[in-house]
Amino acid sequence: MSNRTFAIIKPDAVKAGNTGKIYDRILSAGFNILSAKLIKMTIDQAKGFYAVHAERPFYGELTEFMSSGQSMVLALEKENAVLAWRDTIGATNPDEAAEGTIRKDFATSIGENAVHGSDSDENAKIEIGFFFTESELIANH
Ligand code: CMP
């Protein structure tokens, strides 16, 4: 079990002015933020990041959307971080997300679903490494 996960506050949520509210949810849920940066993904970064979905019908839509505006990428730390963050954000489809989860409160559709979270420890390591160098990850304890 790893204590790190990777998160994105997606372009829909940044555009809607929800970055601060979601940042607050992250802290309220007990995560340490090891690193965070506001970026605008290039189409190539989006395609690389979501390469596992390359064969899916929604890949084009997904990568266009993820490179359409500012997003915030974050490396998060907490005990059992992957599961803890997935519980905090809720189901991929906001219609299926539990009450009180970030996607229930901020997502508008399965494509524009406010936030991303790694689905495994292995992918968390890969995804953190996609956007951060090890020296950018700062433990505050
Ligand atoms: P995320 O957790 O970032 O991981 C992959 C993303 O693909 C997912 O959130 C959704 O935003 C997106 N996605 C999954 N299924 C669909 C779909 N059926 N249509 C459009 N986008 C989808």
PDB file of C-alpha atoms and ligand atoms in Angstrom:
ATOM      1  CA  MET A   1       0.000   0.000   0.000  1.00  0.00           C
ATOM      2  CA  SER A   2       1.342   3.374  -1.052  1.00  0.00           C
ATOM      3  CA  ASN A   3       0.583   6.720   0.572  1.00  0.00           C
ATOM      4  CA  ARG A   4       0.626   8.795  -2.601  1.00  0.00           C
ATOM      5  CA  THR A   5      -1.914   9.486  -5.308  1.00  0.00           C
ATOM      6  CA  PHE A   6      -2.270  11.827  -8.251  1.00  0.00           C
ATOM      7  CA  ALA A   7      -5.145  14.251  -8.812  1.00  0.00           C
ATOM      8  CA  ILE A   8      -6.247  16.723 -11.467  1.00  0.00           C
ATOM      9  CA  ILE A   9      -8.713  19.546 -11.005  1.00  0.00           C
ATOM     10  CA  LYS A  10      -9.978  19.423 -14.591  1.00  0.00           C
ATOM     11  CA  PRO A  11     -10.639  22.331 -17.002  1.00  0.00           C
ATOM     12  CA  ASP A  12     -14.412  22.358 -16.342  1.00  0.00           C
ATOM     13  CA  ALA A  13     -13.880  22.870 -12.609  1.00  0.00           C
ATOM     14  CA  VAL A  14     -11.130  25.491 -13.022  1.00  0.00           C
ATOM     15  CA  LYS A  15     -13.244  27.378 -15.583  1.00  0.00           C
ATOM     16  CA  ALA A  16     -16.259  27.315 -13.255  1.00  0.00           C
ATOM     17  CA  GLY A  17     -14.176  28.884 -10.472  1.00  0.00           C
ATOM     18  CA  ASN A  18     -14.218  25.759  -8.285  1.00  0.00           C
ATOM     19  CA  THR A  19     -10.445  25.318  -7.841  1.00  0.00           C
ATOM     20  CA  GLY A  20     -10.411  26.828  -4.348  1.00  0.00           C
ATOM     21  CA  LYS A  21     -13.452  24.872  -3.167  1.00  0.00           C
ATOM     22  CA  ILE A  22     -11.971  21.588  -4.406  1.00  0.00           C
ATOM     23  CA  TYR A  23      -8.559  22.444  -2.901  1.00  0.00           C
ATOM     24  CA  ASP A  24     -10.369  22.946   0.392  1.00  0.00           C
ATOM     25  CA  ARG A  25     -12.089  19.536   0.070  1.00  0.00           C
ATOM     26  CA  ILE A  26      -8.647  17.957  -0.446  1.00  0.00           C
ATOM     27  CA  LEU A  27      -7.318  19.521   2.750  1.00  0.00           C
ATOM     28  CA  SER A  28     -10.523  18.808   4.723  1.00  0.00           C
ATOM     29  CA  ALA A  29     -10.254  15.129   3.735  1.00  0.00           C
ATOM     30  CA  GLY A  30      -6.825  15.040   5.400  1.00  0.00           C
ATOM     31  CA  PHE A  31      -4.482  14.941   2.414  1.00  0.00           C
ATOM     32  CA  ASN A  32      -1.073  16.580   2.470  1.00  0.00           C
ATOM     33  CA  ILE A  33      -0.412  18.372  -0.807  1.00  0.00           C
ATOM     34  CA  LEU A  34       3.118  17.375  -1.827  1.00  0.00           C
ATOM     35  CA  SER A  35       2.998  19.526  -4.949  1.00  0.00           C
ATOM     36  CA  ALA A  36       0.475  21.408  -7.075  1.00  0.00           C
ATOM     37  CA  LYS A  37       0.684  23.388 -10.257  1.00  0.00           C
ATOM     38  CA  LEU A  38      -1.672  25.157 -12.593  1.00  0.00           C
ATOM     39  CA  ILE A  39      -1.001  24.118 -16.175  1.00  0.00           C
ATOM     40  CA  LYS A  40      -2.594  24.078 -19.608  1.00  0.00           C
ATOM     41  CA  MET A  41      -1.961  20.612 -20.992  1.00  0.00           C
ATOM     42  CA  THR A  42      -0.869  20.334 -24.578  1.00  0.00           C
ATOM     43  CA  ILE A  43      -2.829  17.886 -26.731  1.00  0.00           C
ATOM     44  CA  ASP A  44       0.269  15.652 -26.744  1.00  0.00           C
ATOM     45  CA  GLN A  45       0.462  15.669 -22.934  1.00  0.00           C
ATOM     46  CA  ALA A  46      -3.247  14.772 -22.737  1.00  0.00           C
ATOM     47  CA  LYS A  47      -2.800  11.972 -25.256  1.00  0.00           C
ATOM     48  CA  GLY A  48       0.223  10.632 -23.390  1.00  0.00           C
ATOM     49  CA  PHE A  49      -1.402  10.870 -19.982  1.00  0.00           C
ATOM     50  CA  TYR A  50      -4.550   9.045 -21.136  1.00  0.00           C
ATOM     51  CA  ALA A  51      -2.725   6.619 -23.474  1.00  0.00           C
ATOM     52  CA  VAL A  52      -4.387   3.642 -21.717  1.00  0.00           C
ATOM     53  CA  HIS A  53      -7.697   4.887 -23.143  1.00  0.00           C
ATOM     54  CA  ALA A  54      -6.375   5.311 -26.712  1.00  0.00           C
ATOM     55  CA  GLU A  55      -8.693   2.643 -28.114  1.00  0.00           C
ATOM     56  CA  ARG A  56     -11.812   3.983 -26.393  1.00  0.00           C
ATOM     57  CA  PRO A  57     -14.418   5.855 -28.449  1.00  0.00           C
ATOM     58  CA  PHE A  58     -14.190   8.859 -26.099  1.00  0.00           C
ATOM     59  CA  TYR A  59     -10.371   9.269 -26.368  1.00  0.00           C
ATOM     60  CA  GLY A  60     -10.554  12.182 -28.847  1.00  0.00           C
ATOM     61  CA  GLU A  61     -13.190  14.024 -26.826  1.00  0.00           C
ATOM     62  CA  LEU A  62     -11.286  13.370 -23.591  1.00  0.00           C
ATOM     63  CA  THR A  63      -7.910  14.611 -24.822  1.00  0.00           C
ATOM     64  CA  GLU A  64      -9.458  17.687 -26.529  1.00  0.00           C
ATOM     65  CA  PHE A  65     -11.250  18.549 -23.317  1.00  0.00           C
ATOM     66  CA  MET A  66      -8.213  18.004 -21.069  1.00  0.00           C
ATOM     67  CA  SER A  67      -6.135  20.343 -23.261  1.00  0.00           C
ATOM     68  CA  SER A  68      -8.907  22.936 -23.649  1.00  0.00           C
ATOM     69  CA  GLY A  69      -7.977  25.128 -20.687  1.00  0.00           C
ATOM     70  CA  GLN A  70      -6.214  25.425 -17.361  1.00  0.00           C
ATOM     71  CA  SER A  71      -6.139  22.472 -14.993  1.00  0.00           C
ATOM     72  CA  MET A  72      -4.405  21.909 -11.674  1.00  0.00           C
ATOM     73  CA  VAL A  73      -2.268  18.786 -11.222  1.00  0.00           C
ATOM     74  CA  LEU A  74      -1.547  17.636  -7.673  1.00  0.00           C
ATOM     75  CA  ALA A  75       0.496  14.980  -5.897  1.00  0.00           C
ATOM     76  CA  LEU A  76      -1.338  14.002  -2.713  1.00  0.00           C
ATOM     77  CA  GLU A  77      -0.239  12.095   0.371  1.00  0.00           C
ATOM     78  CA  LYS A  78      -2.379  10.238   2.887  1.00  0.00           C
ATOM     79  CA  GLU A  79      -2.506   6.742   4.306  1.00  0.00           C
ATOM     80  CA  ASN A  80      -3.936   4.457   1.590  1.00  0.00           C
ATOM     81  CA  ALA A  81      -4.089   7.535  -0.648  1.00  0.00           C
ATOM     82  CA  VAL A  82      -5.453   5.969  -3.866  1.00  0.00           C
ATOM     83  CA  LEU A  83      -8.538   4.554  -2.174  1.00  0.00           C
ATOM     84  CA  ALA A  84      -9.004   7.580   0.088  1.00  0.00           C
ATOM     85  CA  TRP A  85      -8.973   9.973  -2.889  1.00  0.00           C
ATOM     86  CA  ARG A  86     -11.326   7.779  -4.936  1.00  0.00           C
ATOM     87  CA  ASP A  87     -13.748   7.806  -1.986  1.00  0.00           C
ATOM     88  CA  THR A  88     -13.465  11.602  -1.777  1.00  0.00           C
ATOM     89  CA  ILE A  89     -14.178  12.183  -5.489  1.00  0.00           C
ATOM     90  CA  GLY A  90     -16.913   9.561  -6.043  1.00  0.00           C
ATOM     91  CA  ALA A  91     -17.878   7.574  -9.150  1.00  0.00           C
ATOM     92  CA  THR A  92     -16.633   8.602 -12.634  1.00  0.00           C
ATOM     93  CA  ASN A  93     -20.208   9.302 -13.725  1.00  0.00           C
ATOM     94  CA  PRO A  94     -21.597  12.092 -11.504  1.00  0.00           C
ATOM     95  CA  ASP A  95     -25.085  10.537 -11.760  1.00  0.00           C
ATOM     96  CA  GLU A  96     -23.672   7.563  -9.841  1.00  0.00           C
ATOM     97  CA  ALA A  97     -21.491   9.550  -7.407  1.00  0.00           C
ATOM     98  CA  ALA A  98     -22.378   9.374  -3.704  1.00  0.00           C
ATOM     99  CA  GLU A  99     -23.698  12.390  -1.803  1.00  0.00           C
ATOM    100  CA  GLY A 100     -20.961  14.647  -0.503  1.00  0.00           C
ATOM    101  CA  THR A 101     -18.362  13.560  -3.050  1.00  0.00           C
ATOM    102  CA  ILE A 102     -16.554  16.101  -5.237  1.00  0.00           C
ATOM    103  CA  ARG A 103     -18.016  14.754  -8.472  1.00  0.00           C
ATOM    104  CA  LYS A 104     -21.547  14.760  -7.041  1.00  0.00           C
ATOM    105  CA  ASP A 105     -21.137  18.431  -6.142  1.00  0.00           C
ATOM    106  CA  PHE A 106     -19.046  19.789  -9.033  1.00  0.00           C
ATOM    107  CA  ALA A 107     -19.154  17.447 -12.067  1.00  0.00           C
ATOM    108  CA  THR A 108     -21.582  18.028 -14.922  1.00  0.00           C
ATOM    109  CA  SER A 109     -21.118  14.869 -17.020  1.00  0.00           C
ATOM    110  CA  ILE A 110     -19.006  11.713 -17.314  1.00  0.00           C
ATOM    111  CA  GLY A 111     -16.604  13.586 -19.618  1.00  0.00           C
ATOM    112  CA  GLU A 112     -16.507  16.868 -17.695  1.00  0.00           C
ATOM    113  CA  ASN A 113     -16.292  15.307 -14.266  1.00  0.00           C
ATOM    114  CA  ALA A 114     -14.317  17.966 -12.342  1.00  0.00           C
ATOM    115  CA  VAL A 115     -11.460  15.799 -11.057  1.00  0.00           C
ATOM    116  CA  HIS A 116      -9.220  12.862 -11.836  1.00  0.00           C
ATOM    117  CA  GLY A 117      -7.829  10.280  -9.445  1.00  0.00           C
ATOM    118  CA  SER A 118      -5.366   7.436  -9.968  1.00  0.00           C
ATOM    119  CA  ASP A 119      -6.948   3.971  -9.973  1.00  0.00           C
ATOM    120  CA  SER A 120      -4.008   2.023  -8.485  1.00  0.00           C
ATOM    121  CA  ASP A 121      -0.725   2.529  -6.636  1.00  0.00           C
ATOM    122  CA  GLU A 122       1.146   1.561  -9.791  1.00  0.00           C
ATOM    123  CA  ASN A 123      -0.662   4.172 -11.892  1.00  0.00           C
ATOM    124  CA  ALA A 124      -0.313   6.798  -9.138  1.00  0.00           C
ATOM    125  CA  LYS A 125       3.466   6.486  -9.378  1.00  0.00           C
ATOM    126  CA  ILE A 126       3.379   6.714 -13.179  1.00  0.00           C
ATOM    127  CA  GLU A 127       0.965   9.660 -13.181  1.00  0.00           C
ATOM    128  CA  ILE A 128       2.876  11.644 -10.525  1.00  0.00           C
ATOM    129  CA  GLY A 129       6.028  11.050 -12.563  1.00  0.00           C
ATOM    130  CA  PHE A 130       4.280  12.331 -15.689  1.00  0.00           C
ATOM    131  CA  PHE A 131       3.930  15.843 -14.228  1.00  0.00           C
ATOM    132  CA  PHE A 132       6.390  16.115 -11.310  1.00  0.00           C
ATOM    133  CA  THR A 133      10.031  15.407 -10.638  1.00  0.00           C
ATOM    134  CA  GLU A 134      10.833  13.741  -7.302  1.00  0.00           C
ATOM    135  CA  SER A 135      12.457  16.964  -6.033  1.00  0.00           C
ATOM    136  CA  GLU A 136       9.175  18.848  -6.544  1.00  0.00           C
ATOM    137  CA  LEU A 137       7.390  16.579  -4.042  1.00  0.00           C
ATOM    138  CA  ILE A 138       7.701  18.311  -0.708  1.00  0.00           C
ATOM    139  CA  ALA A 139       6.801  16.552   2.530  1.00  0.00           C
ATOM    140  CA  ASN A 140       5.545  19.064   5.109  1.00  0.00           C
ATOM    141  CA  HIS A 141       6.040  16.895   8.170  1.00  0.00           C
TER     142      HIS A 141
HETATM  143  P1  CMP B   1     -10.799  10.058 -15.331  1.00  0.00           P
HETATM  144  O1  CMP B   1     -10.880   9.584 -13.932  1.00  0.00           O
HETATM  145  O2  CMP B   1      -9.997  11.280 -15.592  1.00  0.00           O
HETATM  146  O3  CMP B   1     -10.251   8.882 -16.251  1.00  0.00           O
HETATM  147  C1  CMP B   1     -10.603   8.700 -17.601  1.00  0.00           C
HETATM  148  C2  CMP B   1     -11.645   9.681 -18.032  1.00  0.00           C
HETATM  149  O4  CMP B   1     -12.312   9.344 -19.211  1.00  0.00           O
HETATM  150  C3  CMP B   1     -12.728   9.727 -16.991  1.00  0.00           C
HETATM  151  O5  CMP B   1     -12.288  10.355 -15.838  1.00  0.00           O
HETATM  152  C4  CMP B   1     -13.851  10.437 -17.732  1.00  0.00           C
HETATM  153  O6  CMP B   1     -13.764  11.845 -17.637  1.00  0.00           O
HETATM  154  C5  CMP B   1     -13.565  10.008 -19.159  1.00  0.00           C
HETATM  155  N1  CMP B   1     -14.617   9.096 -19.594  1.00  0.00           N
HETATM  156  C6  CMP B   1     -14.861   7.849 -19.131  1.00  0.00           C
HETATM  157  N2  CMP B   1     -15.916   7.316 -19.770  1.00  0.00           N
HETATM  158  C7  CMP B   1     -16.344   8.261 -20.651  1.00  0.00           C
HETATM  159  C8  CMP B   1     -17.390   8.301 -21.598  1.00  0.00           C
HETATM  160  N3  CMP B   1     -18.227   7.271 -21.750  1.00  0.00           N
HETATM  161  N4  CMP B   1     -17.532   9.420 -22.334  1.00  0.00           N
HETATM  162  C9  CMP B   1     -16.681  10.465 -22.179  1.00  0.00           C
HETATM  163  N5  CMP B   1     -15.666  10.483 -21.294  1.00  0.00           N
HETATM  164  C10 CMP B   1     -15.499   9.389 -20.534  1.00  0.00           C
END
